[in-house]
Amino acid sequence: MASSGGVRNGVGPRMSAKPDRQGFSATPKTAAGKQRLSSSAAAAGGAYRRTSSGPLPSRAASDGVSSRVRVAVRLRPRNAEELAADADFGDCVELQPELKRLKLRKNNWESETYEFDEVLTEFSSQKRVYEVVAKPVVESVMEGYNGTVMAYGQTGTGKTFTLGRLGEEDTAARGIMVRAMEDILADITHGTDSVSVSYIQLYMEMIQDLLDPVNDNIAIVEDPRTGDVSLPGATVVEVRDQKSFVDLLRVGEAHRVAANTKLNTESSRSHAILMVNVRRSVKGRTEMDVSISGENGHSSSMMGSLRPPIVRKSKLVVVDLAGSERIDKSGSEGHTLEEAKSINLSLSALGKCINALAESSPHVPVRDSKLTRLLKDSFGGTARTSLVVTIGPSPRHRGETTSTIMFGQRAMKVENMVKLKEEFDYKSLCRRLDIELDKLIAENERQRKYFDDEVERIRAEAQCRIAEAERECKITLENEKMKYHQEYLDSIRIMEEKWKVHQQSPKKQNKEAESTSNNTGEVHNLLQNEKMLRQSAEDEASDLKNQVSHWKKLEATATAEVVKLRKMLDAEASQKEKLEEEIDVLRSQLLQMSMEADETRRSLDKGDGPGKIFPGLDSLVSQTRGSQPREQSNGPKQPIAKLFEQVGLKKILSLLESEEPDVRVHAVKVVANLAAEEANQEKIVEAGGLTSLLTLLRSSEDETIRRVAAGAIANLAMNETNQDLIMDQGGVTLLSMTASDAEDPQTLRMVAGAIANLCGNDKLQTRLRGEGGIKALLGMVRCGHPDVLAQVARGIANFAKCESRAATQGNKVGKSLLIDDGSLPWIVKNANNEAAPIRRHIELALCHLAQHEVNSKDIINEGALWELVRISRDCSREDIRRLAYRTVTSSPTLQAEIRRLGIKM
Ligand code: ADP
Ligand code: MG
């Protein structure tokens, strides 16, 4: 025994560990006004709620989810009698609703504490009682689960008050039955869903219909398949509105009182059971659908017409039990002992069942009473069950109160497995199929009638035809018979005549035989003749046949010959093509060799002139130019021009892409030579030569090709029109890439030369710089070769000159792009380069830069002013020396700096 003050309930800790403790905790949320059931689902949400709407698979629906019976205790306020009689005594119970505990006083110093799912004080409103006890059950009924709400307690403690009050005089007094129906009616969909009720009482193991009291021995029927119990004998009334339901309850209650008066008992001796059947059709795909289509693998479309609609048929059972007090205590009604046993049989059986379930005993004596059979699903079954145990405060009934509390405590240990009551609506499918079937039967009948008529028609027609044919046949046979008969008679007659003749003249007969033998000989001869003729015809035919086969053979041989000749012709043609290609190659090689010979000859004659910007190029150029006078004086055209005309520019350019590396080298050299001649430049560019050369420059791995191609581009870049074209075709970018990749100083020299030429074009300044021309130029100084540096210096000088020209024309205001691109340090470093071409270009470049005032600051900062001063003093070329002097003295900024430094000019 637990000591005084201890908690006596073994369920407590187990309960709190469970996830489905939703039952009696809904009060605060649902108490706020009239809500639709579905909206309060969150408040009432719990384990099995999730199975019906959440992602749990269909297994949950078929296996059920564990849900414990929920038990609340409700204390009735003291009644008038108790107020008077027990005025001096304290109540035997003390409630701690916030702790959900009840203290039962044994005496003044000792008490026991019990824990319930909910503890409802004497002040609890009917609304609150409904919301904590019944509402979660009603909600789950609406979702398709069975539900039970039951009141247990001593007579007079408020079971009927809690469940059955109609509240007509005071709305707030409405009991659970009325409130439950209100919620159900608010939630169903009229038209597709339906609600019906039966109302019965159970007394002395007899079930009586409270809606039709004459019907007082209703049988319980158990479905052998599902084990579900039902009362088919009870009246079922469909409920459409709240008023008709309240009327039904009133009628039921009146019948209950009347019946009990007749039976000489009190209402408190009988159990009243209200059964509400809710039938809802399920729209959309349900767990059942999933499991069905999953199991047999049929596609949903195939099942479409045969798939029955799905319905959820759930049942809410509200049980107002008979008073739980022992009958012998209040046995004032004068029943025999047998009767007394029978009266209490159901209630004690219920107690036994609950004990067995609470102790998980293997046997639960469900079949012992009608009540336990009817409540099979409510305890240990698939329903969600709430029990409210009602107690009074009076210490006089401490014994009854204790036993009520113990009943409640045991009931709390009962686990149900709630299960969705979803099933296929075979009835409605059946109805649909019946209609379909009737349609088909009618159609079938129509078709059958038509078929029979048709058969009859054909039969009659056939009979007609047969009769006709028989008639015709008969006539024909008759005719034939007569004809043959006539013929027979005729031949008999002829025979008789012949016989007569024979009899008369045997001599004549001999003569006839002779002439007949003569005739035979003639015929034999004719036959012989015929045979011979036929033989000769046959011979002729075979002869002709032989000739035909001979001709055929000859034709086949000739065809083969033609095929052979055609093949040879094809081979010849391809050979010719190859030879032509070779001729092209040889021609270009000849061209190259003649150029090289020219070059050799000339260099033997003259040698390279110093100080030229493009000695290599010049030599290439001179192959056309230099040899001109000689060749011209000799009359015929120079070899290149000749070849140029013979081979054709397009062909030469196409050779640039030849597979043969040698051919490519020759071709690029020829193009370079042609590009050196101003007259050819336009044609080359027109024919796409510039593009080919630029591409070659980028793509070729061969150093010679790159060098020569760069030289050709440099030559083309001397002309202003071509400069525009080079820019337009992305030439600067290609040249810049080559500038950064190439190693060979001669290639770099050509590239630098080409860019330097572009630098001299006033219109292209900004674009040239934008596409990286200046950076490329400056990048090439890494090579260090004086020829390259000279081209770089020339480019810078050209660019600076254009800039200063633009400045004097008043166009430019900004700082020099050359300075922006970081050329000043290199300029300063090489301003006194020992190679004259480099030095001159840089000196000029410096002068041009200094002529523009915005550059002065950088010129001073980078130390270029010193170089300018030096140039103005020491330059060997007088024109440059003067230019430098003029430049320095005419710039106010430079002048100021010179003064500041104390330099004497
Ligand atoms: P039972 O059905 O358990 O025999 P009743 O519901 O008939 O008990 O209640 C007996 C009396 O007590 C009735 O007069 C009823 O109005 C009153 N009563 C019961 N419970 C309450 C309550 N919670 N508040 C007020 N009166 C109550
Ligand atoms: Mg009652």
Short mmCIF file of N, CA and C in Angstrom, two decimals, residues 46-155:
data_model
loop_
_atom_site.label_atom_id
_atom_site.label_comp_id
_atom_site.label_asym_id
_atom_site.label_seq_id
_atom_site.Cartn_x
_atom_site.Cartn_y
_atom_site.Cartn_z
N GLY A 46 -3.29 13.64 -32.35
CA GLY A 46 -2.53 12.64 -31.62
C GLY A 46 -2.12 11.55 -32.58
N ALA A 47 -1.69 10.46 -31.99
CA ALA A 47 -1.12 9.39 -32.80
C ALA A 47 -2.05 8.93 -33.92
N TYR A 48 -3.26 8.52 -33.57
CA TYR A 48 -4.07 7.94 -34.64
C TYR A 48 -4.61 9.00 -35.57
N ARG A 49 -4.70 10.21 -35.08
CA ARG A 49 -5.12 11.28 -35.98
C ARG A 49 -4.17 11.37 -37.16
N ARG A 50 -2.93 11.17 -36.86
CA ARG A 50 -1.95 11.24 -37.94
C ARG A 50 -2.14 10.12 -38.95
N THR A 51 -2.60 8.99 -38.47
CA THR A 51 -2.74 7.88 -39.42
C THR A 51 -3.80 8.18 -40.46
N SER A 52 -4.77 8.95 -40.11
CA SER A 52 -5.84 9.17 -41.08
C SER A 52 -5.50 10.26 -42.08
N SER A 53 -4.71 11.24 -41.67
CA SER A 53 -4.47 12.31 -42.62
C SER A 53 -3.01 12.47 -43.00
N GLY A 54 -2.13 11.92 -42.21
CA GLY A 54 -0.71 12.14 -42.43
C GLY A 54 -0.11 11.12 -43.39
N PRO A 55 1.21 11.10 -43.46
CA PRO A 55 1.86 10.26 -44.45
C PRO A 55 1.99 8.79 -44.08
N LEU A 56 1.46 8.38 -42.93
CA LEU A 56 1.62 6.97 -42.57
C LEU A 56 1.01 6.07 -43.62
N PRO A 57 1.63 4.94 -43.92
CA PRO A 57 1.10 4.06 -44.95
C PRO A 57 -0.16 3.33 -44.50
N SER A 58 -0.73 2.59 -45.43
CA SER A 58 -2.02 1.95 -45.18
C SER A 58 -1.96 0.91 -44.07
N ARG A 59 -0.76 0.40 -43.80
CA ARG A 59 -0.60 -0.57 -42.71
C ARG A 59 -1.27 -0.06 -41.44
N ALA A 60 -1.00 1.27 -41.18
CA ALA A 60 -1.53 1.83 -39.93
C ALA A 60 -3.04 1.70 -39.90
N ALA A 61 -3.65 1.87 -41.08
CA ALA A 61 -5.10 1.81 -41.12
C ALA A 61 -5.58 0.40 -40.81
N SER A 62 -4.86 -0.58 -41.29
CA SER A 62 -5.34 -1.94 -41.09
C SER A 62 -4.92 -2.51 -39.74
N ASP A 63 -3.76 -2.09 -39.26
CA ASP A 63 -3.28 -2.66 -38.01
C ASP A 63 -3.78 -1.90 -36.78
N GLY A 64 -4.13 -0.66 -36.95
CA GLY A 64 -4.58 0.16 -35.84
C GLY A 64 -3.41 0.76 -35.08
N VAL A 65 -3.77 1.78 -34.28
CA VAL A 65 -2.75 2.47 -33.50
C VAL A 65 -3.19 2.43 -32.05
N SER A 66 -2.22 2.16 -31.20
CA SER A 66 -2.55 2.00 -29.80
C SER A 66 -3.06 3.31 -29.21
N SER A 67 -4.14 3.23 -28.46
CA SER A 67 -4.69 4.43 -27.81
C SER A 67 -5.37 4.01 -26.51
N ARG A 68 -4.89 4.57 -25.43
CA ARG A 68 -5.40 4.17 -24.11
C ARG A 68 -6.77 4.79 -23.85
N VAL A 69 -7.57 4.09 -23.10
CA VAL A 69 -8.87 4.64 -22.67
C VAL A 69 -8.58 5.83 -21.76
N ARG A 70 -9.25 6.93 -22.07
CA ARG A 70 -9.04 8.16 -21.28
C ARG A 70 -10.09 8.26 -20.18
N VAL A 71 -9.66 8.64 -19.01
CA VAL A 71 -10.62 8.67 -17.90
C VAL A 71 -10.56 10.02 -17.18
N ALA A 72 -11.76 10.63 -17.06
CA ALA A 72 -11.85 11.88 -16.30
C ALA A 72 -12.73 11.61 -15.08
N VAL A 73 -12.45 12.35 -14.03
CA VAL A 73 -13.33 12.22 -12.87
C VAL A 73 -14.07 13.53 -12.68
N ARG A 74 -15.42 13.42 -12.42
CA ARG A 74 -16.19 14.67 -12.24
C ARG A 74 -16.89 14.64 -10.88
N LEU A 75 -16.69 15.71 -10.16
CA LEU A 75 -17.29 15.80 -8.83
C LEU A 75 -18.57 16.62 -8.92
N ARG A 76 -19.66 16.03 -8.37
CA ARG A 76 -20.93 16.76 -8.34
C ARG A 76 -20.89 17.72 -7.15
N PRO A 77 -21.47 18.92 -7.32
CA PRO A 77 -21.55 19.82 -6.16
C PRO A 77 -22.49 19.22 -5.09
N ARG A 78 -22.30 19.67 -3.91
CA ARG A 78 -23.21 19.20 -2.84
C ARG A 78 -24.65 19.57 -3.20
N ASN A 79 -25.54 18.64 -3.00
CA ASN A 79 -26.96 18.98 -3.22
C ASN A 79 -27.56 19.50 -1.92
N ALA A 80 -28.79 19.86 -2.02
CA ALA A 80 -29.43 20.51 -0.86
C ALA A 80 -29.35 19.63 0.38
N GLU A 81 -29.61 18.36 0.14
CA GLU A 81 -29.62 17.42 1.27
C GLU A 81 -28.23 17.36 1.91
N GLU A 82 -27.26 17.23 1.08
CA GLU A 82 -25.88 17.12 1.58
C GLU A 82 -25.45 18.40 2.29
N LEU A 83 -25.92 19.53 1.70
CA LEU A 83 -25.55 20.80 2.33
C LEU A 83 -26.08 20.85 3.76
N ALA A 84 -27.31 20.26 3.91
CA ALA A 84 -27.91 20.29 5.24
C ALA A 84 -27.29 19.23 6.14
N ALA A 85 -27.25 17.98 5.62
CA ALA A 85 -26.85 16.86 6.47
C ALA A 85 -25.37 16.84 6.77
N ASP A 86 -24.54 17.13 5.76
CA ASP A 86 -23.10 16.98 5.94
C ASP A 86 -22.44 18.32 6.26
N ALA A 87 -23.27 19.26 6.72
CA ALA A 87 -22.73 20.60 6.91
C ALA A 87 -21.50 20.61 7.81
N ASP A 88 -21.49 19.72 8.76
CA ASP A 88 -20.37 19.73 9.70
C ASP A 88 -19.19 18.92 9.22
N PHE A 89 -19.43 18.14 8.21
CA PHE A 89 -18.32 17.30 7.72
C PHE A 89 -17.67 17.93 6.50
N GLY A 90 -16.42 17.69 6.38
CA GLY A 90 -15.73 18.10 5.14
C GLY A 90 -16.03 17.09 4.05
N ASP A 91 -15.79 17.44 2.79
CA ASP A 91 -15.96 16.48 1.70
C ASP A 91 -14.97 15.35 1.85
N CYS A 92 -15.38 14.18 1.33
CA CYS A 92 -14.43 13.07 1.43
C CYS A 92 -13.38 13.12 0.32
N VAL A 93 -13.60 14.00 -0.65
CA VAL A 93 -12.57 14.12 -1.70
C VAL A 93 -12.05 15.54 -1.78
N GLU A 94 -10.82 15.62 -2.23
CA GLU A 94 -10.24 16.95 -2.46
C GLU A 94 -9.60 16.88 -3.86
N LEU A 95 -9.95 17.86 -4.69
CA LEU A 95 -9.45 17.80 -6.08
C LEU A 95 -8.26 18.73 -6.26
N GLN A 96 -7.30 18.28 -7.03
CA GLN A 96 -6.18 19.14 -7.43
C GLN A 96 -6.16 19.15 -8.97
N PRO A 97 -7.08 19.91 -9.55
CA PRO A 97 -7.27 19.80 -11.02
C PRO A 97 -6.01 20.16 -11.80
N GLU A 98 -5.24 21.13 -11.29
CA GLU A 98 -4.04 21.52 -12.04
C GLU A 98 -3.02 20.39 -12.08
N LEU A 99 -3.02 19.53 -11.03
CA LEU A 99 -2.11 18.37 -11.01
C LEU A 99 -2.80 17.13 -11.55
N LYS A 100 -4.08 17.27 -11.91
CA LYS A 100 -4.90 16.16 -12.36
C LYS A 100 -4.92 15.05 -11.31
N ARG A 101 -5.07 15.49 -10.09
CA ARG A 101 -5.04 14.54 -8.97
C ARG A 101 -6.30 14.65 -8.11
N LEU A 102 -6.61 13.57 -7.52
CA LEU A 102 -7.75 13.53 -6.61
C LEU A 102 -7.29 12.90 -5.30
N LYS A 103 -7.62 13.59 -4.17
CA LYS A 103 -7.23 13.05 -2.85
C LYS A 103 -8.49 12.50 -2.20
N LEU A 104 -8.44 11.26 -1.82
CA LEU A 104 -9.60 10.66 -1.17
C LEU A 104 -9.27 10.51 0.31
N ARG A 105 -10.05 11.23 1.11
CA ARG A 105 -9.76 11.20 2.55
C ARG A 105 -10.34 9.94 3.15
N LYS A 106 -9.44 9.22 3.84
CA LYS A 106 -9.93 8.03 4.53
C LYS A 106 -10.49 8.45 5.89
N ASN A 107 -9.77 9.34 6.51
CA ASN A 107 -10.22 9.92 7.77
C ASN A 107 -9.51 11.26 7.92
N ASN A 108 -9.51 11.80 9.05
CA ASN A 108 -8.98 13.15 9.21
C ASN A 108 -7.48 13.25 8.98
N TRP A 109 -6.81 12.18 9.11
CA TRP A 109 -5.34 12.28 8.99
C TRP A 109 -4.74 11.44 7.86
N GLU A 110 -5.62 10.74 7.17
CA GLU A 110 -5.06 9.86 6.16
C GLU A 110 -5.81 10.05 4.83
N SER A 111 -5.06 10.11 3.76
CA SER A 111 -5.73 10.22 2.45
C SER A 111 -4.90 9.51 1.38
N GLU A 112 -5.57 9.21 0.29
CA GLU A 112 -4.87 8.56 -0.84
C GLU A 112 -5.02 9.47 -2.06
N THR A 113 -3.99 9.49 -2.86
CA THR A 113 -4.04 10.36 -4.04
C THR A 113 -4.10 9.51 -5.31
N TYR A 114 -4.94 9.93 -6.22
CA TYR A 114 -5.08 9.23 -7.51
C TYR A 114 -4.91 10.24 -8.63
N GLU A 115 -4.35 9.70 -9.69
CA GLU A 115 -4.13 10.58 -10.85
C GLU A 115 -5.08 10.18 -11.97
N PHE A 116 -5.67 11.18 -12.58
CA PHE A 116 -6.56 10.91 -13.72
C PHE A 116 -6.10 11.70 -14.94
N ASP A 117 -6.69 11.37 -16.08
CA ASP A 117 -6.38 12.15 -17.28
C ASP A 117 -6.93 13.56 -17.15
N GLU A 118 -8.03 13.68 -16.44
CA GLU A 118 -8.59 15.00 -16.22
C GLU A 118 -9.38 14.98 -14.93
N VAL A 119 -9.28 16.07 -14.19
CA VAL A 119 -10.02 16.15 -12.94
C VAL A 119 -10.96 17.34 -13.06
N LEU A 120 -12.29 17.06 -13.02
CA LEU A 120 -13.28 18.11 -13.25
C LEU A 120 -13.96 18.43 -11.92
N THR A 121 -13.80 19.65 -11.52
CA THR A 121 -14.32 20.04 -10.20
C THR A 121 -15.82 20.26 -10.26
N GLU A 122 -16.38 20.53 -9.10
CA GLU A 122 -17.82 20.77 -9.05
C GLU A 122 -18.20 22.04 -9.80
N PHE A 123 -17.18 22.86 -10.15
CA PHE A 123 -17.49 24.11 -10.86
C PHE A 123 -17.35 23.96 -12.36
N SER A 124 -16.88 22.82 -12.80
CA SER A 124 -16.64 22.66 -14.24
C SER A 124 -17.94 22.82 -15.03
N SER A 125 -17.84 23.63 -16.08
CA SER A 125 -19.03 23.86 -16.91
C SER A 125 -19.26 22.64 -17.80
N GLN A 126 -20.52 22.54 -18.26
CA GLN A 126 -20.88 21.43 -19.16
C GLN A 126 -20.04 21.51 -20.45
N LYS A 127 -19.81 22.74 -20.90
CA LYS A 127 -19.06 22.94 -22.14
C LYS A 127 -17.64 22.39 -22.00
N ARG A 128 -17.03 22.74 -20.84
CA ARG A 128 -15.67 22.28 -20.61
C ARG A 128 -15.64 20.76 -20.52
N VAL A 129 -16.64 20.19 -19.83
CA VAL A 129 -16.69 18.74 -19.69
C VAL A 129 -16.78 18.09 -21.07
N TYR A 130 -17.67 18.68 -21.92
CA TYR A 130 -17.79 18.12 -23.28
C TYR A 130 -16.45 18.20 -24.01
N GLU A 131 -15.80 19.35 -23.89
CA GLU A 131 -14.59 19.54 -24.68
C GLU A 131 -13.45 18.63 -24.25
N VAL A 132 -13.34 18.38 -22.95
CA VAL A 132 -12.22 17.53 -22.54
C VAL A 132 -12.57 16.04 -22.62
N VAL A 133 -13.84 15.71 -22.40
CA VAL A 133 -14.19 14.29 -22.37
C VAL A 133 -14.58 13.79 -23.75
N ALA A 134 -15.47 14.52 -24.43
CA ALA A 134 -16.12 13.94 -25.61
C ALA A 134 -15.61 14.48 -26.93
N LYS A 135 -15.22 15.73 -26.95
CA LYS A 135 -14.93 16.33 -28.25
C LYS A 135 -13.85 15.58 -29.05
N PRO A 136 -12.72 15.19 -28.40
CA PRO A 136 -11.73 14.44 -29.18
C PRO A 136 -12.31 13.15 -29.77
N VAL A 137 -13.21 12.52 -29.02
CA VAL A 137 -13.81 11.29 -29.51
C VAL A 137 -14.70 11.59 -30.71
N VAL A 138 -15.51 12.67 -30.57
CA VAL A 138 -16.40 13.04 -31.68
C VAL A 138 -15.58 13.35 -32.92
N GLU A 139 -14.48 14.04 -32.74
CA GLU A 139 -13.63 14.39 -33.88
C GLU A 139 -13.10 13.15 -34.57
N SER A 140 -12.69 12.17 -33.78
CA SER A 140 -12.16 10.99 -34.43
C SER A 140 -13.27 10.16 -35.07
N VAL A 141 -14.47 10.24 -34.52
CA VAL A 141 -15.61 9.58 -35.19
C VAL A 141 -15.80 10.21 -36.56
N MET A 142 -15.68 11.55 -36.63
CA MET A 142 -15.86 12.23 -37.91
C MET A 142 -14.77 11.86 -38.88
N GLU A 143 -13.65 11.40 -38.37
CA GLU A 143 -12.56 11.00 -39.26
C GLU A 143 -12.63 9.54 -39.63
N GLY A 144 -13.60 8.83 -39.07
CA GLY A 144 -13.79 7.45 -39.52
C GLY A 144 -13.40 6.41 -38.49
N TYR A 145 -13.26 6.81 -37.23
CA TYR A 145 -12.95 5.83 -36.19
C TYR A 145 -14.19 5.66 -35.30
N ASN A 146 -14.33 4.50 -34.71
CA ASN A 146 -15.40 4.33 -33.74
C ASN A 146 -15.03 5.06 -32.46
N GLY A 147 -16.06 5.49 -31.74
CA GLY A 147 -15.76 6.21 -30.50
C GLY A 147 -16.80 5.88 -29.43
N THR A 148 -16.36 5.93 -28.18
CA THR A 148 -17.29 5.67 -27.07
C THR A 148 -17.10 6.72 -25.99
N VAL A 149 -18.22 7.25 -25.52
CA VAL A 149 -18.16 8.13 -24.35
C VAL A 149 -19.08 7.47 -23.31
N MET A 150 -18.55 7.23 -22.12
CA MET A 150 -19.33 6.48 -21.15
C MET A 150 -19.25 7.15 -19.79
N ALA A 151 -20.36 7.13 -19.09
CA ALA A 151 -20.33 7.68 -17.72
C ALA A 151 -20.56 6.54 -16.74
N TYR A 152 -19.76 6.53 -15.69
CA TYR A 152 -19.81 5.47 -14.68
C TYR A 152 -19.86 6.16 -13.33
N GLY A 153 -20.70 5.66 -12.46
CA GLY A 153 -20.72 6.24 -11.12
C GLY A 153 -22.00 5.86 -10.37
N GLN A 154 -21.97 6.19 -9.13
CA GLN A 154 -23.10 5.89 -8.24
C GLN A 154 -24.33 6.69 -8.69
N THR A 155 -25.48 6.14 -8.45
CA THR A 155 -26.70 6.85 -8.78
C THR A 155 -26.69 8.22 -8.10
#
